[in-house]
C-alpha cells in the first residue's frame, strides 16, 4: 500500500484556518471510516486529534475538525494558534489488517 | 495512568537482530489489538505491524514482512517486536500504540550501523 498523499506544508496566521488533505484510493480512505489524524512533534508521541473521519477525542479543541469526500480526507484547524505548529499525519485502514499513513504535513503558524 | 513504555533499542550491526518490548499499564491490555509504528530520521510515520487481542492474528507492512515478528504476552501486559536481518533502512524511532492509535509510547530508537 502506497502512502496516502498529503501536502508537504501548510501555513496560516494566528486566527486563520488551514485545511490539510489526505488522498488515497477506494481501497483505503475511500473504503473506510477508520481515518484518523495525528499531531506530531518529532521525537515525541503522536497525539490523536481526529478518529473515524470526524470524531474528536476528549480534550481535543473543537477548532480541529475532520471530513471525507470520496478518496480524500481533510483536517481543518480553525482559529490557528501558535501551539498548533506541528507535523500532522493521517492514517487509514486499508483492509486485511493493513494500515497506511499519510506522507505528513508541516503546519507553520506565521 | 494509561501508559506505554518501549525498550530494547540501541545500535545494531546490519544483518543482526534486536527485540523491542513495550510494557502497558493503566488499561486492560488484553482487550486491545496493538501496533508498532516507526519513524526514520527526517521521514514520516510508517505503520509496521499489528497483533490481535489474543495474539492469534498478525500482519505486517511489506517492508518488514518475513523479517519482523510481532507478539504479545497478555499475562505480563507486554508487546514485542522481534526484528531480524536488519538493514540501515530499519533505522528509526519505534513506537508501540493501542489499536485505535489513541495511546502511544514515547518510542525507542533503533540505529542499524556498522
PDB file of C-alpha atoms in Angstrom:
ATOM      1  CA  UNK A   1       0.000   0.000   0.000  1.00  0.00           C
ATOM      2  CA  UNK A   2       1.413   3.349  -1.027  1.00  0.00           C
ATOM      3  CA  UNK A   3       1.472   6.159   1.490  1.00  0.00           C
ATOM      4  CA  UNK A   4      -1.518   8.491   1.419  1.00  0.00           C
ATOM      5  CA  UNK A   5      -0.726  11.831  -0.216  1.00  0.00           C
ATOM      6  CA  UNK A   6      -0.602  14.951   1.904  1.00  0.00           C
ATOM      7  CA  UNK A   7       0.778  18.385   1.001  1.00  0.00           C
ATOM      8  CA  UNK A   8       4.282  18.792   2.451  1.00  0.00           C
ATOM      9  CA  UNK A   9       3.428  22.064   4.110  1.00  0.00           C
ATOM     10  CA  UNK A  10       0.596  24.403   5.065  1.00  0.00           C
ATOM     11  CA  UNK A  11       0.579  27.700   6.865  1.00  0.00           C
ATOM     12  CA  UNK A  12      -1.635  30.413   8.242  1.00  0.00           C
ATOM     13  CA  UNK A  13      -1.600  33.402  10.524  1.00  0.00           C
ATOM     14  CA  UNK A  14      -2.970  33.215  14.045  1.00  0.00           C
ATOM     15  CA  UNK A  15      -6.743  33.119  13.953  1.00  0.00           C
ATOM     16  CA  UNK A  16      -6.900  31.873  10.375  1.00  0.00           C
ATOM     17  CA  UNK A  17      -7.885  28.404   9.219  1.00  0.00           C
ATOM     18  CA  UNK A  18      -5.802  25.787   7.478  1.00  0.00           C
ATOM     19  CA  UNK A  19      -7.038  22.636   5.779  1.00  0.00           C
ATOM     20  CA  UNK A  20      -4.858  19.607   5.107  1.00  0.00           C
ATOM     21  CA  UNK A  21      -5.853  16.976   2.567  1.00  0.00           C
ATOM     22  CA  UNK A  22      -5.109  13.266   2.668  1.00  0.00           C
ATOM     23  CA  UNK A  23      -5.667  11.495  -0.630  1.00  0.00           C
ATOM     24  CA  UNK A  24      -5.762   7.753  -1.037  1.00  0.00           C
ATOM     25  CA  UNK A  25      -7.749   5.247  -3.041  1.00  0.00           C
ATOM     26  CA  UNK A  26     -11.004   3.362  -2.837  1.00  0.00           C
ATOM     27  CA  UNK A  27      -9.047   0.599  -1.090  1.00  0.00           C
ATOM     28  CA  UNK A  28      -8.169   2.764   1.870  1.00  0.00           C
ATOM     29  CA  UNK A  29      -9.573   6.252   2.507  1.00  0.00           C
ATOM     30  CA  UNK A  30     -12.489   5.846   0.138  1.00  0.00           C
ATOM     31  CA  UNK A  31     -13.471   2.487   1.537  1.00  0.00           C
ATOM     32  CA  UNK A  32     -13.005   3.035   5.256  1.00  0.00           C
ATOM     33  CA  UNK A  33     -14.437   5.075   8.076  1.00  0.00           C
ATOM     34  CA  UNK A  34     -11.236   4.390  10.012  1.00  0.00           C
ATOM     35  CA  UNK A  35      -9.459   7.607   9.090  1.00  0.00           C
ATOM     36  CA  UNK A  36      -7.595   9.359  11.862  1.00  0.00           C
ATOM     37  CA  UNK A  37      -5.393  12.419  12.206  1.00  0.00           C
ATOM     38  CA  UNK A  38      -2.392  12.935  14.471  1.00  0.00           C
ATOM     39  CA  UNK A  39      -0.461  15.951  15.636  1.00  0.00           C
ATOM     40  CA  UNK A  40       3.219  15.100  15.957  1.00  0.00           C
ATOM     41  CA  UNK A  41       6.207  16.889  17.327  1.00  0.00           C
ATOM     42  CA  UNK A  42       9.230  14.824  16.183  1.00  0.00           C
ATOM     43  CA  UNK A  43      10.714  12.706  18.923  1.00  0.00           C
ATOM     44  CA  UNK A  44       7.505  12.822  20.927  1.00  0.00           C
ATOM     45  CA  UNK A  45       4.468  10.580  20.942  1.00  0.00           C
ATOM     46  CA  UNK A  46       1.927  11.425  18.220  1.00  0.00           C
ATOM     47  CA  UNK A  47      -1.346  12.804  19.575  1.00  0.00           C
ATOM     48  CA  UNK A  48      -4.682  11.634  18.185  1.00  0.00           C
ATOM     49  CA  UNK A  49      -6.719  14.642  17.061  1.00  0.00           C
ATOM     50  CA  UNK A  50      -9.489  13.082  14.963  1.00  0.00           C
ATOM     51  CA  UNK A  51     -10.719   9.500  14.660  1.00  0.00           C
ATOM     52  CA  UNK A  52     -13.319   7.786  12.496  1.00  0.00           C
ATOM     53  CA  UNK A  53     -13.136  10.640   9.974  1.00  0.00           C
ATOM     54  CA  UNK A  54     -14.702  13.368  12.090  1.00  0.00           C
ATOM     55  CA  UNK A  55     -14.770  12.470  15.791  1.00  0.00           C
ATOM     56  CA  UNK A  56     -12.705  14.316  18.368  1.00  0.00           C
ATOM     57  CA  UNK A  57     -11.206  12.572  21.394  1.00  0.00           C
ATOM     58  CA  UNK A  58     -11.911  14.103  24.739  1.00  0.00           C
ATOM     59  CA  UNK A  59      -9.671  17.096  25.349  1.00  0.00           C
ATOM     60  CA  UNK A  60      -9.065  17.997  21.710  1.00  0.00           C
ATOM     61  CA  UNK A  61     -10.292  21.547  20.976  1.00  0.00           C
ATOM     62  CA  UNK A  62     -13.279  21.881  18.670  1.00  0.00           C
ATOM     63  CA  UNK A  63     -11.057  24.023  16.439  1.00  0.00           C
ATOM     64  CA  UNK A  64      -9.983  20.696  14.942  1.00  0.00           C
ATOM     65  CA  UNK A  65     -12.432  19.052  12.580  1.00  0.00           C
ATOM     66  CA  UNK A  66     -12.318  16.244  10.041  1.00  0.00           C
ATOM     67  CA  UNK A  67     -14.237  15.293   6.950  1.00  0.00           C
ATOM     68  CA  UNK A  68     -14.052  12.950   3.982  1.00  0.00           C
ATOM     69  CA  UNK A  69     -15.193  13.028   0.393  1.00  0.00           C
ATOM     70  CA  UNK A  70     -14.588  10.055  -1.868  1.00  0.00           C
ATOM     71  CA  UNK A  71     -10.899   9.139  -1.599  1.00  0.00           C
ATOM     72  CA  UNK A  72      -9.820  12.308   0.177  1.00  0.00           C
ATOM     73  CA  UNK A  73      -9.974  13.065   3.875  1.00  0.00           C
ATOM     74  CA  UNK A  74      -9.366  16.520   5.285  1.00  0.00           C
ATOM     75  CA  UNK A  75      -8.339  18.056   8.575  1.00  0.00           C
ATOM     76  CA  UNK A  76      -9.266  21.675   9.251  1.00  0.00           C
ATOM     77  CA  UNK A  77      -7.716  23.682  12.020  1.00  0.00           C
ATOM     78  CA  UNK A  78      -9.711  26.836  12.685  1.00  0.00           C
ATOM     79  CA  UNK A  79      -8.567  29.781  14.734  1.00  0.00           C
ATOM     80  CA  UNK A  80      -4.911  28.824  14.368  1.00  0.00           C
ATOM     81  CA  UNK A  81      -2.797  29.178  17.468  1.00  0.00           C
ATOM     82  CA  UNK A  82       0.966  29.112  17.880  1.00  0.00           C
ATOM     83  CA  UNK A  83       0.696  25.775  19.697  1.00  0.00           C
ATOM     84  CA  UNK A  84      -0.833  24.192  16.588  1.00  0.00           C
ATOM     85  CA  UNK A  85       2.504  24.364  14.783  1.00  0.00           C
ATOM     86  CA  UNK A  86       3.493  20.731  14.278  1.00  0.00           C
ATOM     87  CA  UNK A  87       3.544  17.882  11.779  1.00  0.00           C
ATOM     88  CA  UNK A  88       0.175  16.332  11.000  1.00  0.00           C
ATOM     89  CA  UNK A  89      -0.402  12.831   9.691  1.00  0.00           C
ATOM     90  CA  UNK A  90      -3.466  10.985   8.517  1.00  0.00           C
ATOM     91  CA  UNK A  91      -3.874   7.223   8.703  1.00  0.00           C
ATOM     92  CA  UNK A  92      -6.405   4.948   7.093  1.00  0.00           C
ATOM     93  CA  UNK A  93      -7.347   1.320   7.439  1.00  0.00           C
ATOM     94  CA  UNK A  94      -6.544  -0.372   4.139  1.00  0.00           C
ATOM     95  CA  UNK A  95      -8.276  -3.709   4.599  1.00  0.00           C
ATOM     96  CA  UNK A  96      -6.992  -7.123   5.678  1.00  0.00           C
ATOM     97  CA  UNK A  97      -5.414  -5.760   8.860  1.00  0.00           C
ATOM     98  CA  UNK A  98      -3.327  -3.218   6.956  1.00  0.00           C
ATOM     99  CA  UNK A  99      -2.938   0.438   7.809  1.00  0.00           C
ATOM    100  CA  UNK A 100      -1.329   3.220   5.805  1.00  0.00           C
ATOM    101  CA  UNK A 101      -0.119   6.623   6.965  1.00  0.00           C
ATOM    102  CA  UNK A 102      -0.107   9.829   5.012  1.00  0.00           C
ATOM    103  CA  UNK A 103       3.136  11.468   3.949  1.00  0.00           C
ATOM    104  CA  UNK A 104       2.773  14.166   6.579  1.00  0.00           C
ATOM    105  CA  UNK A 105       2.188  17.923   6.506  1.00  0.00           C
ATOM    106  CA  UNK A 106       4.209  20.514   8.373  1.00  0.00           C
ATOM    107  CA  UNK A 107       1.911  23.256   9.626  1.00  0.00           C
ATOM    108  CA  UNK A 108       3.522  26.624  10.269  1.00  0.00           C
ATOM    109  CA  UNK A 109       1.824  29.408  12.155  1.00  0.00           C
ATOM    110  CA  UNK A 110       3.104  32.633  10.608  1.00  0.00           C
TER     111      UNK A 110
ATOM    112  CA  UNK B   1      -2.456   6.260  34.480  1.00  0.00           C
ATOM    113  CA  UNK B   2      -2.564   4.868  30.963  1.00  0.00           C
ATOM    114  CA  UNK B   3       0.978   4.327  29.750  1.00  0.00           C
ATOM    115  CA  UNK B   4       3.082   2.502  27.186  1.00  0.00           C
ATOM    116  CA  UNK B   5       6.842   2.282  27.658  1.00  0.00           C
ATOM    117  CA  UNK B   6       9.099   0.889  24.944  1.00  0.00           C
ATOM    118  CA  UNK B   7      12.559  -0.551  25.456  1.00  0.00           C
ATOM    119  CA  UNK B   8      15.196  -2.584  23.664  1.00  0.00           C
ATOM    120  CA  UNK B   9      16.512  -0.091  21.155  1.00  0.00           C
ATOM    121  CA  UNK B  10      20.161   0.641  20.522  1.00  0.00           C
ATOM    122  CA  UNK B  11      22.865   0.387  17.899  1.00  0.00           C
ATOM    123  CA  UNK B  12      22.981  -2.875  15.978  1.00  0.00           C
ATOM    124  CA  UNK B  13      25.023  -4.038  13.000  1.00  0.00           C
ATOM    125  CA  UNK B  14      23.402  -4.747   9.629  1.00  0.00           C
ATOM    126  CA  UNK B  15      22.174  -8.315   9.400  1.00  0.00           C
ATOM    127  CA  UNK B  16      21.819  -8.696  13.150  1.00  0.00           C
ATOM    128  CA  UNK B  17      18.692  -8.926  15.284  1.00  0.00           C
ATOM    129  CA  UNK B  18      17.073  -6.940  18.062  1.00  0.00           C
ATOM    130  CA  UNK B  19      13.945  -7.429  20.158  1.00  0.00           C
ATOM    131  CA  UNK B  20      11.847  -4.469  21.194  1.00  0.00           C
ATOM    132  CA  UNK B  21       9.427  -4.579  24.096  1.00  0.00           C
ATOM    133  CA  UNK B  22       6.541  -2.397  25.197  1.00  0.00           C
ATOM    134  CA  UNK B  23       5.004  -2.631  28.658  1.00  0.00           C
ATOM    135  CA  UNK B  24       1.453  -1.414  29.110  1.00  0.00           C
ATOM    136  CA  UNK B  25      -0.217  -0.115  32.261  1.00  0.00           C
ATOM    137  CA  UNK B  26      -3.391   1.649  33.273  1.00  0.00           C
ATOM    138  CA  UNK B  27      -5.737  -0.206  30.946  1.00  0.00           C
ATOM    139  CA  UNK B  28      -6.887  -3.745  30.154  1.00  0.00           C
ATOM    140  CA  UNK B  29      -4.104  -4.698  27.764  1.00  0.00           C
ATOM    141  CA  UNK B  30      -5.705  -7.961  26.651  1.00  0.00           C
ATOM    142  CA  UNK B  31      -8.798  -6.125  25.370  1.00  0.00           C
ATOM    143  CA  UNK B  32      -6.996  -4.297  22.582  1.00  0.00           C
ATOM    144  CA  UNK B  33      -5.084  -5.045  19.426  1.00  0.00           C
ATOM    145  CA  UNK B  34      -1.642  -3.451  19.429  1.00  0.00           C
ATOM    146  CA  UNK B  35       0.565  -1.918  16.764  1.00  0.00           C
ATOM    147  CA  UNK B  36       4.144  -0.915  16.092  1.00  0.00           C
ATOM    148  CA  UNK B  37       4.810   2.281  14.142  1.00  0.00           C
ATOM    149  CA  UNK B  38       8.192   3.716  13.207  1.00  0.00           C
ATOM    150  CA  UNK B  39       9.683   6.991  12.048  1.00  0.00           C
ATOM    151  CA  UNK B  40      13.020   7.050  10.276  1.00  0.00           C
ATOM    152  CA  UNK B  41      15.152  10.177  10.755  1.00  0.00           C
ATOM    153  CA  UNK B  42      13.715  13.013   8.697  1.00  0.00           C
ATOM    154  CA  UNK B  43      10.901  10.808   7.383  1.00  0.00           C
ATOM    155  CA  UNK B  44       7.224  10.315   8.113  1.00  0.00           C
ATOM    156  CA  UNK B  45       5.377   7.809  10.231  1.00  0.00           C
ATOM    157  CA  UNK B  46       5.196   4.244   8.897  1.00  0.00           C
ATOM    158  CA  UNK B  47       2.876   1.562  10.196  1.00  0.00           C
ATOM    159  CA  UNK B  48       4.909  -1.602  10.852  1.00  0.00           C
ATOM    160  CA  UNK B  49       2.782  -4.369  12.344  1.00  0.00           C
ATOM    161  CA  UNK B  50      -0.397  -5.265  14.229  1.00  0.00           C
ATOM    162  CA  UNK B  51      -1.331  -8.111  16.568  1.00  0.00           C
ATOM    163  CA  UNK B  52      -4.850  -9.035  17.641  1.00  0.00           C
ATOM    164  CA  UNK B  53      -6.065  -9.050  21.252  1.00  0.00           C
ATOM    165  CA  UNK B  54      -5.222 -12.696  21.810  1.00  0.00           C
ATOM    166  CA  UNK B  55      -2.128 -12.740  19.600  1.00  0.00           C
ATOM    167  CA  UNK B  56      -3.598 -15.148  17.074  1.00  0.00           C
ATOM    168  CA  UNK B  57      -3.696 -12.717  14.158  1.00  0.00           C
ATOM    169  CA  UNK B  58      -0.784 -10.626  12.947  1.00  0.00           C
ATOM    170  CA  UNK B  59       0.004  -8.546   9.890  1.00  0.00           C
ATOM    171  CA  UNK B  60       2.978  -6.588   8.659  1.00  0.00           C
ATOM    172  CA  UNK B  61       3.974  -3.821   6.303  1.00  0.00           C
ATOM    173  CA  UNK B  62       5.541  -5.131   3.117  1.00  0.00           C
ATOM    174  CA  UNK B  63       8.842  -3.518   4.080  1.00  0.00           C
ATOM    175  CA  UNK B  64       9.262  -5.785   7.126  1.00  0.00           C
ATOM    176  CA  UNK B  65       7.237  -8.896   6.307  1.00  0.00           C
ATOM    177  CA  UNK B  66       9.309 -12.040   6.701  1.00  0.00           C
ATOM    178  CA  UNK B  67      11.918 -10.282   8.873  1.00  0.00           C
ATOM    179  CA  UNK B  68       9.914  -8.881  11.796  1.00  0.00           C
ATOM    180  CA  UNK B  69       7.622 -10.759  14.187  1.00  0.00           C
ATOM    181  CA  UNK B  70       5.108  -9.087  16.466  1.00  0.00           C
ATOM    182  CA  UNK B  71       3.914 -10.934  19.557  1.00  0.00           C
ATOM    183  CA  UNK B  72       2.329 -10.276  22.921  1.00  0.00           C
ATOM    184  CA  UNK B  73       2.232 -11.666  26.454  1.00  0.00           C
ATOM    185  CA  UNK B  74      -1.116 -10.744  27.948  1.00  0.00           C
ATOM    186  CA  UNK B  75      -0.229 -12.207  31.334  1.00  0.00           C
ATOM    187  CA  UNK B  76       2.527  -9.600  31.675  1.00  0.00           C
ATOM    188  CA  UNK B  77       0.985  -6.768  29.634  1.00  0.00           C
ATOM    189  CA  UNK B  78       3.878  -6.906  27.175  1.00  0.00           C
ATOM    190  CA  UNK B  79       4.155  -6.349  23.448  1.00  0.00           C
ATOM    191  CA  UNK B  80       7.234  -7.406  21.491  1.00  0.00           C
ATOM    192  CA  UNK B  81       8.769  -6.865  18.086  1.00  0.00           C
ATOM    193  CA  UNK B  82      11.461  -9.307  17.017  1.00  0.00           C
ATOM    194  CA  UNK B  83      13.483  -7.677  14.249  1.00  0.00           C
ATOM    195  CA  UNK B  84      15.790  -9.903  12.192  1.00  0.00           C
ATOM    196  CA  UNK B  85      18.054  -9.307   9.190  1.00  0.00           C
ATOM    197  CA  UNK B  86      18.201  -5.615   9.955  1.00  0.00           C
ATOM    198  CA  UNK B  87      19.257  -3.108   7.308  1.00  0.00           C
ATOM    199  CA  UNK B  88      20.161   0.566   7.521  1.00  0.00           C
ATOM    200  CA  UNK B  89      16.633   1.303   6.251  1.00  0.00           C
ATOM    201  CA  UNK B  90      15.272  -0.041   9.536  1.00  0.00           C
ATOM    202  CA  UNK B  91      16.944   2.785  11.460  1.00  0.00           C
ATOM    203  CA  UNK B  92      14.050   4.561  13.139  1.00  0.00           C
ATOM    204  CA  UNK B  93      12.264   5.539  16.314  1.00  0.00           C
ATOM    205  CA  UNK B  94       9.880   2.685  17.054  1.00  0.00           C
ATOM    206  CA  UNK B  95       6.583   3.376  18.821  1.00  0.00           C
ATOM    207  CA  UNK B  96       4.032   0.960  20.211  1.00  0.00           C
ATOM    208  CA  UNK B  97       0.400   2.066  20.068  1.00  0.00           C
ATOM    209  CA  UNK B  98      -3.007   0.799  21.116  1.00  0.00           C
ATOM    210  CA  UNK B  99      -5.330  -0.383  18.337  1.00  0.00           C
ATOM    211  CA  UNK B 100      -7.144   2.883  17.639  1.00  0.00           C
ATOM    212  CA  UNK B 101      -3.811   4.720  17.916  1.00  0.00           C
ATOM    213  CA  UNK B 102      -5.166   6.807  20.772  1.00  0.00           C
ATOM    214  CA  UNK B 103      -2.389   5.780  23.149  1.00  0.00           C
ATOM    215  CA  UNK B 104       1.292   5.828  22.188  1.00  0.00           C
ATOM    216  CA  UNK B 105       4.567   5.233  23.919  1.00  0.00           C
ATOM    217  CA  UNK B 106       7.489   7.657  23.723  1.00  0.00           C
ATOM    218  CA  UNK B 107       9.402   5.361  21.383  1.00  0.00           C
ATOM    219  CA  UNK B 108      12.704   3.515  21.388  1.00  0.00           C
ATOM    220  CA  UNK B 109      15.428   4.286  18.858  1.00  0.00           C
ATOM    221  CA  UNK B 110      16.994   1.578  16.734  1.00  0.00           C
ATOM    222  CA  UNK B 111      20.100   2.501  14.771  1.00  0.00           C
ATOM    223  CA  UNK B 112      21.429  -0.019  12.270  1.00  0.00           C
ATOM    224  CA  UNK B 113      25.027   0.792  11.507  1.00  0.00           C
ATOM    225  CA  UNK B 114      28.331  -0.948  11.034  1.00  0.00           C
TER     226      UNK B 114
END
